[in-house]
mmCIF file with all atom_site columns, C-alpha atoms in Angstrom:
data_model
loop_
_atom_site.group_PDB
_atom_site.id
_atom_site.type_symbol
_atom_site.label_atom_id
_atom_site.label_alt_id
_atom_site.label_comp_id
_atom_site.label_asym_id
_atom_site.label_entity_id
_atom_site.label_seq_id
_atom_site.pdbx_PDB_ins_code
_atom_site.Cartn_x
_atom_site.Cartn_y
_atom_site.Cartn_z
_atom_site.occupancy
_atom_site.B_iso_or_equiv
_atom_site.pdbx_formal_charge
_atom_site.auth_seq_id
_atom_site.auth_comp_id
_atom_site.auth_asym_id
_atom_site.auth_atom_id
_atom_site.pdbx_PDB_model_num
ATOM 1   C CA . MET A 1 1   ? 91.045  118.314 91.947  1.00 41.00 ? 2   MET A CA 1
ATOM 2   C CA . GLY A 1 2   ? 92.541  118.404 95.438  1.00 43.00 ? 3   GLY A CA 1
ATOM 3   C CA . LEU A 1 3   ? 91.886  114.756 96.397  1.00 40.00 ? 4   LEU A CA 1
ATOM 4   C CA . THR A 1 4   ? 93.390  111.411 95.147  1.00 54.00 ? 5   THR A CA 1
ATOM 5   C CA . LEU A 1 5   ? 92.712  107.936 96.156  1.00 58.00 ? 6   LEU A CA 1
ATOM 6   C CA . GLY A 1 6   ? 95.668  106.952 98.215  1.00 67.00 ? 7   GLY A CA 1
ATOM 7   C CA . ALA A 1 7   ? 94.920  103.692 99.786  1.00 74.00 ? 8   ALA A CA 1
ATOM 8   C CA . ILE A 1 8   ? 92.262  100.688 99.715  1.00 85.00 ? 9   ILE A CA 1
ATOM 9   C CA . ILE A 1 9   ? 91.574  99.046  103.036 1.00 78.00 ? 10  ILE A CA 1
ATOM 10  C CA . LEU A 1 10  ? 90.862  95.330  102.547 1.00 85.00 ? 11  LEU A CA 1
ATOM 11  C CA . ASN A 1 11  ? 89.177  93.308  105.278 1.00 84.00 ? 12  ASN A CA 1
ATOM 12  C CA . VAL A 1 12  ? 91.128  90.102  105.713 1.00 88.00 ? 13  VAL A CA 1
ATOM 13  C CA . PRO A 1 13  ? 91.066  87.328  108.421 1.00 89.00 ? 14  PRO A CA 1
ATOM 14  C CA . GLY A 1 14  ? 94.867  87.255  108.469 1.00 91.00 ? 15  GLY A CA 1
ATOM 15  C CA . THR A 1 15  ? 97.303  89.826  107.101 1.00 91.00 ? 16  THR A CA 1
ATOM 16  C CA . ALA A 1 16  ? 100.399 87.473  106.483 1.00 91.00 ? 17  ALA A CA 1
ATOM 17  C CA . GLN A 1 17  ? 98.454  85.070  104.264 1.00 92.00 ? 18  GLN A CA 1
ATOM 18  C CA . ALA A 1 18  ? 96.833  88.059  102.465 1.00 93.00 ? 19  ALA A CA 1
ATOM 19  C CA . SER A 1 19  ? 100.100 89.747  102.140 1.00 93.00 ? 20  SER A CA 1
ATOM 20  C CA . ALA A 1 20  ? 101.589 86.524  100.319 1.00 93.00 ? 21  ALA A CA 1
ATOM 21  C CA . PHE A 1 21  ? 98.537  86.472  97.977  1.00 94.00 ? 22  PHE A CA 1
ATOM 22  C CA . TRP A 1 22  ? 98.087  90.070  97.102  1.00 93.00 ? 23  TRP A CA 1
ATOM 23  C CA . SER A 1 23  ? 101.705 90.858  96.799  1.00 94.00 ? 24  SER A CA 1
ATOM 24  C CA . GLN A 1 24  ? 102.111 88.293  94.127  1.00 94.00 ? 25  GLN A CA 1
ATOM 25  C CA . ALA A 1 25  ? 98.783  89.057  92.399  1.00 93.00 ? 26  ALA A CA 1
ATOM 26  C CA . LEU A 1 26  ? 99.557  92.698  92.180  1.00 91.00 ? 27  LEU A CA 1
ATOM 27  C CA . ASN A 1 27  ? 103.285 92.639  92.026  1.00 91.00 ? 28  ASN A CA 1
ATOM 28  C CA . TYR A 1 28  ? 103.285 94.843  95.034  1.00 91.00 ? 29  TYR A CA 1
ATOM 29  C CA . THR A 1 29  ? 105.850 94.628  97.818  1.00 91.00 ? 30  THR A CA 1
ATOM 30  C CA . PRO A 1 30  ? 105.437 95.039  101.359 1.00 91.00 ? 31  PRO A CA 1
ATOM 31  C CA . ASP A 1 31  ? 106.486 98.444  103.081 1.00 87.00 ? 32  ASP A CA 1
ATOM 32  C CA . PRO A 1 32  ? 109.540 97.941  105.113 1.00 88.00 ? 33  PRO A CA 1
ATOM 33  C CA . SER A 1 33  ? 107.970 99.938  108.060 1.00 85.00 ? 34  SER A CA 1
ATOM 34  C CA . ASN A 1 34  ? 104.715 98.018  108.159 1.00 85.00 ? 35  ASN A CA 1
ATOM 35  C CA . PRO A 1 35  ? 104.360 94.807  105.978 1.00 87.00 ? 36  PRO A CA 1
ATOM 36  C CA . ASP A 1 36  ? 100.574 95.084  106.093 1.00 89.00 ? 37  ASP A CA 1
ATOM 37  C CA . PHE A 1 37  ? 100.860 98.224  103.664 1.00 88.00 ? 38  PHE A CA 1
ATOM 38  C CA . LEU A 1 38  ? 101.572 96.846  99.967  1.00 90.00 ? 39  LEU A CA 1
ATOM 39  C CA . ALA A 1 39  ? 102.656 99.254  97.525  1.00 87.00 ? 40  ALA A CA 1
ATOM 40  C CA . PRO A 1 40  ? 103.916 99.096  93.865  1.00 86.00 ? 41  PRO A CA 1
ATOM 41  C CA . PRO A 1 41  ? 107.692 98.272  93.643  1.00 81.00 ? 42  PRO A CA 1
ATOM 42  C CA . ASP A 1 42  ? 108.560 101.792 92.103  1.00 76.00 ? 43  ASP A CA 1
ATOM 43  C CA . ARG A 1 43  ? 106.566 103.509 94.857  1.00 64.00 ? 44  ARG A CA 1
ATOM 44  C CA . ALA A 1 44  ? 104.815 105.481 92.220  1.00 64.00 ? 45  ALA A CA 1
ATOM 45  C CA . ALA A 1 45  ? 101.557 107.270 92.807  1.00 62.00 ? 46  ALA A CA 1
ATOM 46  C CA . ALA A 1 46  ? 99.381  104.187 92.214  1.00 70.00 ? 47  ALA A CA 1
ATOM 47  C CA . THR A 1 47  ? 96.755  103.181 94.676  1.00 77.00 ? 48  THR A CA 1
ATOM 48  C CA . ARG A 1 48  ? 98.124  101.359 97.440  1.00 70.00 ? 49  ARG A CA 1
ATOM 49  C CA . LEU A 1 49  ? 96.545  98.482  99.301  1.00 74.00 ? 50  LEU A CA 1
ATOM 50  C CA . HIS A 1 50  ? 96.254  98.434  102.904 1.00 70.00 ? 51  HIS A CA 1
ATOM 51  C CA . LEU A 1 51  ? 95.262  95.051  104.794 1.00 75.00 ? 52  LEU A CA 1
ATOM 52  C CA . ASP A 1 52  ? 93.135  95.440  107.880 1.00 72.00 ? 53  ASP A CA 1
ATOM 53  C CA . SER A 1 53  ? 90.894  92.892  109.799 1.00 76.00 ? 54  SER A CA 1
ATOM 54  C CA . THR A 1 54  ? 88.204  95.208  110.881 1.00 70.00 ? 55  THR A CA 1
ATOM 55  C CA . ASP A 1 55  ? 87.219  97.182  107.608 1.00 55.00 ? 56  ASP A CA 1
ATOM 56  C CA . ARG A 1 56  ? 85.311  95.776  104.720 1.00 61.00 ? 57  ARG A CA 1
ATOM 57  C CA . THR A 1 57  ? 85.377  96.339  101.050 1.00 76.00 ? 58  THR A CA 1
ATOM 58  C CA . HIS A 1 58  ? 86.527  94.618  97.937  1.00 80.00 ? 59  HIS A CA 1
ATOM 59  C CA . LEU A 1 59  ? 88.793  95.169  94.904  1.00 83.00 ? 60  LEU A CA 1
ATOM 60  C CA . ASP A 1 60  ? 87.918  95.590  91.362  1.00 82.00 ? 61  ASP A CA 1
ATOM 61  C CA . LEU A 1 61  ? 90.861  94.731  89.273  1.00 84.00 ? 62  LEU A CA 1
ATOM 62  C CA . TRP A 1 62  ? 91.161  95.702  85.628  1.00 81.00 ? 63  TRP A CA 1
ATOM 63  C CA . VAL A 1 63  ? 93.045  93.580  83.056  1.00 86.00 ? 64  VAL A CA 1
ATOM 64  C CA . SER A 1 64  ? 95.796  95.353  81.314  1.00 82.00 ? 65  SER A CA 1
ATOM 65  C CA . PRO A 1 65  ? 95.865  95.416  77.536  1.00 83.00 ? 66  PRO A CA 1
ATOM 66  C CA . ASP A 1 66  ? 98.928  93.118  77.241  1.00 87.00 ? 67  ASP A CA 1
ATOM 67  C CA . THR A 1 67  ? 96.953  90.115  78.613  1.00 89.00 ? 68  THR A CA 1
ATOM 68  C CA . THR A 1 68  ? 93.404  88.508  78.789  1.00 91.00 ? 69  THR A CA 1
ATOM 69  C CA . VAL A 1 69  ? 90.796  88.060  81.394  1.00 92.00 ? 70  VAL A CA 1
ATOM 70  C CA . ASP A 1 70  ? 91.132  84.411  80.995  1.00 95.00 ? 71  ASP A CA 1
ATOM 71  C CA . ALA A 1 71  ? 94.790  84.507  81.471  1.00 93.00 ? 72  ALA A CA 1
ATOM 72  C CA . GLU A 1 72  ? 94.603  86.605  84.444  1.00 92.00 ? 73  GLU A CA 1
ATOM 73  C CA . ILE A 1 73  ? 92.073  84.348  86.190  1.00 95.00 ? 74  ILE A CA 1
ATOM 74  C CA . SER A 1 74  ? 94.259  81.335  85.530  1.00 96.00 ? 75  SER A CA 1
ATOM 75  C CA . ARG A 1 75  ? 97.186  83.001  86.926  1.00 92.00 ? 76  ARG A CA 1
ATOM 76  C CA . LEU A 1 76  ? 95.303  84.198  89.995  1.00 93.00 ? 77  LEU A CA 1
ATOM 77  C CA . GLU A 1 77  ? 93.842  80.644  90.388  1.00 96.00 ? 78  GLU A CA 1
ATOM 78  C CA . ALA A 1 78  ? 97.391  79.328  90.307  1.00 96.00 ? 79  ALA A CA 1
ATOM 79  C CA . LEU A 1 79  ? 98.324  81.589  93.297  1.00 95.00 ? 80  LEU A CA 1
ATOM 80  C CA . GLY A 1 80  ? 95.315  79.993  95.317  1.00 96.00 ? 81  GLY A CA 1
ATOM 81  C CA . ALA A 1 81  ? 92.365  82.050  94.008  1.00 96.00 ? 82  ALA A CA 1
ATOM 82  C CA . ARG A 1 82  ? 89.096  80.328  93.145  1.00 97.00 ? 83  ARG A CA 1
ATOM 83  C CA . LEU A 1 83  ? 86.028  81.317  91.034  1.00 97.00 ? 84  LEU A CA 1
ATOM 84  C CA . VAL A 1 84  ? 82.821  82.012  93.089  1.00 95.00 ? 85  VAL A CA 1
ATOM 85  C CA . GLU A 1 85  ? 80.641  79.485  91.337  1.00 93.00 ? 86  GLU A CA 1
ATOM 86  C CA . ASP A 1 86  ? 77.399  80.458  93.207  1.00 93.00 ? 87  ASP A CA 1
ATOM 87  C CA . TRP A 1 87  ? 77.619  84.070  92.508  1.00 89.00 ? 88  TRP A CA 1
ATOM 88  C CA . THR A 1 88  ? 74.358  85.758  91.076  1.00 89.00 ? 89  THR A CA 1
ATOM 89  C CA . TYR A 1 89  ? 75.372  87.879  88.200  1.00 89.00 ? 90  TYR A CA 1
ATOM 90  C CA . PRO A 1 90  ? 73.268  90.653  86.724  1.00 87.00 ? 91  PRO A CA 1
ATOM 91  C CA . GLU A 1 91  ? 72.343  90.206  83.113  1.00 94.00 ? 92  GLU A CA 1
ATOM 92  C CA . GLY A 1 92  ? 75.449  91.442  80.880  1.00 93.00 ? 93  GLY A CA 1
ATOM 93  C CA . ALA A 1 93  ? 77.677  91.419  83.874  1.00 91.00 ? 94  ALA A CA 1
ATOM 94  C CA . ASP A 1 94  ? 81.291  92.561  82.692  1.00 89.00 ? 95  ASP A CA 1
ATOM 95  C CA . PHE A 1 95  ? 83.123  90.970  85.770  1.00 89.00 ? 96  PHE A CA 1
ATOM 96  C CA . THR A 1 96  ? 83.988  87.723  87.277  1.00 94.00 ? 97  THR A CA 1
ATOM 97  C CA . VAL A 1 97  ? 84.082  87.118  91.086  1.00 92.00 ? 98  VAL A CA 1
ATOM 98  C CA . LEU A 1 98  ? 86.903  85.396  92.547  1.00 93.00 ? 99  LEU A CA 1
ATOM 99  C CA . GLN A 1 99  ? 87.749  84.518  96.236  1.00 95.00 ? 100 GLN A CA 1
ATOM 100 C CA . ALA A 1 100 ? 91.413  84.785  97.414  1.00 94.00 ? 101 ALA A CA 1
ATOM 101 C CA . PRO A 1 101 ? 92.981  82.084  99.499  1.00 95.00 ? 102 PRO A CA 1
ATOM 102 C CA . ASP A 1 102 ? 91.793  83.680  102.715 1.00 91.00 ? 103 ASP A CA 1
ATOM 103 C CA . GLY A 1 103 ? 88.277  83.962  101.540 1.00 92.00 ? 104 GLY A CA 1
ATOM 104 C CA . THR A 1 104 ? 88.128  87.632  100.673 1.00 89.00 ? 105 THR A CA 1
ATOM 105 C CA . VAL A 1 105 ? 86.146  88.402  97.414  1.00 88.00 ? 106 VAL A CA 1
ATOM 106 C CA . PHE A 1 106 ? 87.274  90.420  94.473  1.00 86.00 ? 107 PHE A CA 1
ATOM 107 C CA . CYS A 1 107 ? 86.388  90.989  90.980  1.00 89.00 ? 108 CYS A CA 1
ATOM 108 C CA . ILE A 1 108 ? 88.104  90.816  87.608  1.00 89.00 ? 109 ILE A CA 1
ATOM 109 C CA . ILE A 1 109 ? 86.610  93.643  85.332  1.00 85.00 ? 110 ILE A CA 1
ATOM 110 C CA . HIS A 1 110 ? 86.357  92.473  81.700  1.00 87.00 ? 111 HIS A CA 1
ATOM 111 C CA . PRO A 1 111 ? 87.509  95.326  79.174  1.00 80.00 ? 112 PRO A CA 1
#
């Protein structure tokens, strides 16, 4: 295939606060030439996260095999995220909706 996903543009009200949260949540580092572009520390071919205040989307985060959904939710809450208590989940939902400190919504996908 000729195309790959290179970046996700995430709508945030303030890029500095979002960068502080998402860089810790994903273990990404700000690009030296543009701190609103976050990338994996090894600059591998993994999808990058671009922070933007005009576009809208959300992230689905998959839990790696070496941890649990509950452990990751607790870790993200310690970073300032919170569960979205009033979310309407479909029957058999395989995800949990959280909100980052800046108010952006994202999902933790259950394996």
